[in-house]
PDB file of C-alpha atoms in Angstrom:
ATOM      1  CA  GLN A1245      13.601   2.414 -13.412  1.00  0.00           C
ATOM      2  CA  VAL A1246      11.277   3.267 -10.504  1.00  0.00           C
ATOM      3  CA  GLN A1247      12.209   3.205  -6.806  1.00  0.00           C
ATOM      4  CA  LEU A1248       9.600   2.947  -4.060  1.00  0.00           C
ATOM      5  CA  VAL A1249      10.180   3.754  -0.414  1.00  0.00           C
ATOM      6  CA  GLU A1250       7.588   2.985   2.192  1.00  0.00           C
ATOM      7  CA  SER A1251       7.250   4.535   5.667  1.00  0.00           C
ATOM      8  CA  GLY A1252       4.684   4.929   8.458  1.00  0.00           C
ATOM      9  CA  GLY A1253       4.429   1.402   9.829  1.00  0.00           C
ATOM     10  CA  GLY A1254       4.544   0.674  13.524  1.00  0.00           C
ATOM     11  CA  LEU A1255       2.797  -0.821  16.535  1.00  0.00           C
ATOM     12  CA  VAL A1256      -0.745   0.167  17.329  1.00  0.00           C
ATOM     13  CA  GLN A1257      -3.549  -1.202  19.489  1.00  0.00           C
ATOM     14  CA  ALA A1258      -6.713  -2.649  17.953  1.00  0.00           C
ATOM     15  CA  GLY A1259      -9.068   0.141  16.918  1.00  0.00           C
ATOM     16  CA  GLY A1260      -6.212   2.561  16.234  1.00  0.00           C
ATOM     17  CA  SER A1261      -4.967   4.097  13.040  1.00  0.00           C
ATOM     18  CA  LEU A1262      -1.851   4.332  10.978  1.00  0.00           C
ATOM     19  CA  ARG A1263      -0.966   6.107   7.742  1.00  0.00           C
ATOM     20  CA  LEU A1264       1.452   4.513   5.367  1.00  0.00           C
ATOM     21  CA  SER A1265       3.321   6.490   2.750  1.00  0.00           C
ATOM     22  CA  CYS A1266       5.065   5.379  -0.490  1.00  0.00           C
ATOM     23  CA  ALA A1267       7.333   7.822  -2.254  1.00  0.00           C
ATOM     24  CA  ALA A1268       8.178   7.020  -5.868  1.00  0.00           C
ATOM     25  CA  SER A1269      11.248   8.264  -7.747  1.00  0.00           C
ATOM     26  CA  GLY A1270      12.907   7.583 -11.077  1.00  0.00           C
ATOM     27  CA  SER A1271      10.869   7.021 -14.222  1.00  0.00           C
ATOM     28  CA  ILE A1272       7.579   7.813 -12.533  1.00  0.00           C
ATOM     29  CA  PHE A1273       5.930   8.733 -15.846  1.00  0.00           C
ATOM     30  CA  SER A1274       5.760   5.049 -16.638  1.00  0.00           C
ATOM     31  CA  ILE A1275       3.519   4.233 -13.662  1.00  0.00           C
ATOM     32  CA  ASN A1276      -0.119   3.373 -14.509  1.00  0.00           C
ATOM     33  CA  GLN A1277      -1.250   2.232 -11.130  1.00  0.00           C
ATOM     34  CA  MET A1278       0.022   1.834  -7.626  1.00  0.00           C
ATOM     35  CA  GLY A1279      -1.145  -0.225  -4.722  1.00  0.00           C
ATOM     36  CA  TRP A1280      -0.493  -1.720  -1.359  1.00  0.00           C
ATOM     37  CA  TYR A1281       0.011  -5.391  -0.630  1.00  0.00           C
ATOM     38  CA  ARG A1282       0.577  -7.146   2.649  1.00  0.00           C
ATOM     39  CA  GLN A1283       2.122 -10.437   3.697  1.00  0.00           C
ATOM     40  CA  ALA A1284       1.913 -12.104   7.120  1.00  0.00           C
ATOM     41  CA  PRO A1285       4.302 -14.830   8.196  1.00  0.00           C
ATOM     42  CA  GLY A1286       3.596 -18.051   6.382  1.00  0.00           C
ATOM     43  CA  LYS A1287       1.023 -16.416   4.200  1.00  0.00           C
ATOM     44  CA  GLN A1288       0.939 -15.257   0.539  1.00  0.00           C
ATOM     45  CA  ARG A1289       1.253 -11.631  -0.442  1.00  0.00           C
ATOM     46  CA  ASP A1290      -2.252 -10.239  -0.998  1.00  0.00           C
ATOM     47  CA  MET A1291      -3.570  -7.055  -2.534  1.00  0.00           C
ATOM     48  CA  VAL A1292      -4.942  -4.584  -0.004  1.00  0.00           C
ATOM     49  CA  ALA A1293      -5.725  -1.574  -2.111  1.00  0.00           C
ATOM     50  CA  ARG A1294      -4.836  -0.047  -5.445  1.00  0.00           C
ATOM     51  CA  ILE A1295      -5.348   3.175  -7.292  1.00  0.00           C
ATOM     52  CA  ILE A1296      -5.300   3.646 -11.065  1.00  0.00           C
ATOM     53  CA  ASN A1297      -4.303   6.712 -13.071  1.00  0.00           C
ATOM     54  CA  GLY A1298      -7.877   7.958 -13.487  1.00  0.00           C
ATOM     55  CA  GLY A1299      -8.462   7.769  -9.762  1.00  0.00           C
ATOM     56  CA  SER A1300     -10.357   4.490  -9.590  1.00  0.00           C
ATOM     57  CA  THR A1301      -9.684   2.451  -6.470  1.00  0.00           C
ATOM     58  CA  ASN A1302     -10.062  -1.187  -5.438  1.00  0.00           C
ATOM     59  CA  TYR A1303      -9.989  -2.697  -1.992  1.00  0.00           C
ATOM     60  CA  ALA A1304      -9.792  -6.146  -0.514  1.00  0.00           C
ATOM     61  CA  ASP A1305     -13.096  -7.059   1.150  1.00  0.00           C
ATOM     62  CA  SER A1306     -11.347  -7.397   4.475  1.00  0.00           C
ATOM     63  CA  VAL A1307     -10.383  -3.670   4.527  1.00  0.00           C
ATOM     64  CA  LYS A1308     -13.356  -1.992   2.822  1.00  0.00           C
ATOM     65  CA  GLY A1309     -14.713   0.810   4.917  1.00  0.00           C
ATOM     66  CA  ARG A1310     -11.590   0.894   7.051  1.00  0.00           C
ATOM     67  CA  PHE A1311      -8.697   1.655   4.695  1.00  0.00           C
ATOM     68  CA  THR A1312      -8.411   4.476   2.120  1.00  0.00           C
ATOM     69  CA  ILE A1313      -5.815   4.743  -0.586  1.00  0.00           C
ATOM     70  CA  SER A1314      -4.922   8.157  -2.029  1.00  0.00           C
ATOM     71  CA  ARG A1315      -2.225   9.844  -4.056  1.00  0.00           C
ATOM     72  CA  ASP A1316      -0.478  13.178  -4.280  1.00  0.00           C
ATOM     73  CA  ASN A1317       0.895  13.500  -7.809  1.00  0.00           C
ATOM     74  CA  ALA A1318       2.861  16.641  -6.914  1.00  0.00           C
ATOM     75  CA  LYS A1319       4.770  14.714  -4.267  1.00  0.00           C
ATOM     76  CA  ASN A1320       4.907  11.437  -6.251  1.00  0.00           C
ATOM     77  CA  THR A1321       3.471   9.752  -3.158  1.00  0.00           C
ATOM     78  CA  VAL A1322       0.703   7.231  -2.430  1.00  0.00           C
ATOM     79  CA  TYR A1323      -0.855   6.851   0.970  1.00  0.00           C
ATOM     80  CA  LEU A1324      -2.805   4.188   2.799  1.00  0.00           C
ATOM     81  CA  GLN A1325      -4.908   5.496   5.658  1.00  0.00           C
ATOM     82  CA  MET A1326      -5.766   2.563   7.963  1.00  0.00           C
ATOM     83  CA  ASN A1327      -8.446   3.076  10.526  1.00  0.00           C
ATOM     84  CA  SER A1328     -10.165   0.669  12.957  1.00  0.00           C
ATOM     85  CA  LEU A1329      -7.173  -1.622  12.785  1.00  0.00           C
ATOM     86  CA  LYS A1330      -7.592  -5.293  13.771  1.00  0.00           C
ATOM     87  CA  PRO A1331      -4.957  -7.813  14.881  1.00  0.00           C
ATOM     88  CA  GLU A1332      -5.484  -9.699  11.631  1.00  0.00           C
ATOM     89  CA  ASP A1333      -4.131  -6.599   9.799  1.00  0.00           C
ATOM     90  CA  THR A1334      -0.748  -7.420  11.217  1.00  0.00           C
ATOM     91  CA  ALA A1335       1.669  -7.867   8.325  1.00  0.00           C
ATOM     92  CA  VAL A1336       4.522  -6.413   6.281  1.00  0.00           C
ATOM     93  CA  TYR A1337       2.979  -3.888   3.921  1.00  0.00           C
ATOM     94  CA  TYR A1338       4.560  -3.443   0.530  1.00  0.00           C
ATOM     95  CA  CYS A1339       4.089  -0.624  -1.960  1.00  0.00           C
ATOM     96  CA  ASN A1340       3.643  -1.683  -5.567  1.00  0.00           C
ATOM     97  CA  ALA A1341       3.769   0.140  -8.874  1.00  0.00           C
ATOM     98  CA  TYR A1342       2.935  -1.115 -12.356  1.00  0.00           C
ATOM     99  CA  GLY A1343       3.382   0.354 -15.797  1.00  0.00           C
ATOM    100  CA  PHE A1344       4.564  -0.447 -19.263  1.00  0.00           C
ATOM    101  CA  GLY A1345       4.927  -4.091 -18.417  1.00  0.00           C
ATOM    102  CA  GLN A1346       7.124  -3.467 -15.399  1.00  0.00           C
ATOM    103  CA  VAL A1347       6.416  -4.247 -11.775  1.00  0.00           C
ATOM    104  CA  TYR A1348       8.131  -2.441  -8.906  1.00  0.00           C
ATOM    105  CA  TRP A1349       8.140  -3.145  -5.186  1.00  0.00           C
ATOM    106  CA  GLY A1350       9.184  -1.225  -2.110  1.00  0.00           C
ATOM    107  CA  GLN A1351      11.138  -2.696   0.743  1.00  0.00           C
ATOM    108  CA  GLY A1352       8.134  -3.160   2.992  1.00  0.00           C
ATOM    109  CA  THR A1353       7.090  -1.634   6.303  1.00  0.00           C
ATOM    110  CA  GLN A1354       5.903  -3.624   9.359  1.00  0.00           C
ATOM    111  CA  VAL A1355       2.460  -3.009  10.799  1.00  0.00           C
ATOM    112  CA  THR A1356       1.659  -4.739  14.066  1.00  0.00           C
ATOM    113  CA  VAL A1357      -1.816  -4.484  15.668  1.00  0.00           C
ATOM    114  CA  SER A1358      -2.070  -5.686  19.262  1.00  0.00           C
ATOM    115  CA  SER A1359      -5.240  -6.948  20.949  1.00  0.00           C
TER     116      SER A1359
END
């Protein structure tokens, strides 16, 4: 199986930046794509960004131009660079991996953006 561990969350003022990391271990050869999802209290878990094996990326409209997803295959790590953060970005951010019909989730990392 695949294990995902997120890090990099924290408290930041509006307009600031954070960089989230997701380290994958286990059967990483099975992963076809990875992404970041977020969930605010009382809300559903929504896709923020994802990156596919060939390097293609997708972003939620709400984060386009502000967030960048990238990967380092040598380190088996995916990153989410978050710039120009807004209070509405406040949520628990979860790393996601998908491959060969299996879905994996990290434990989540809290991102809080103050006004």
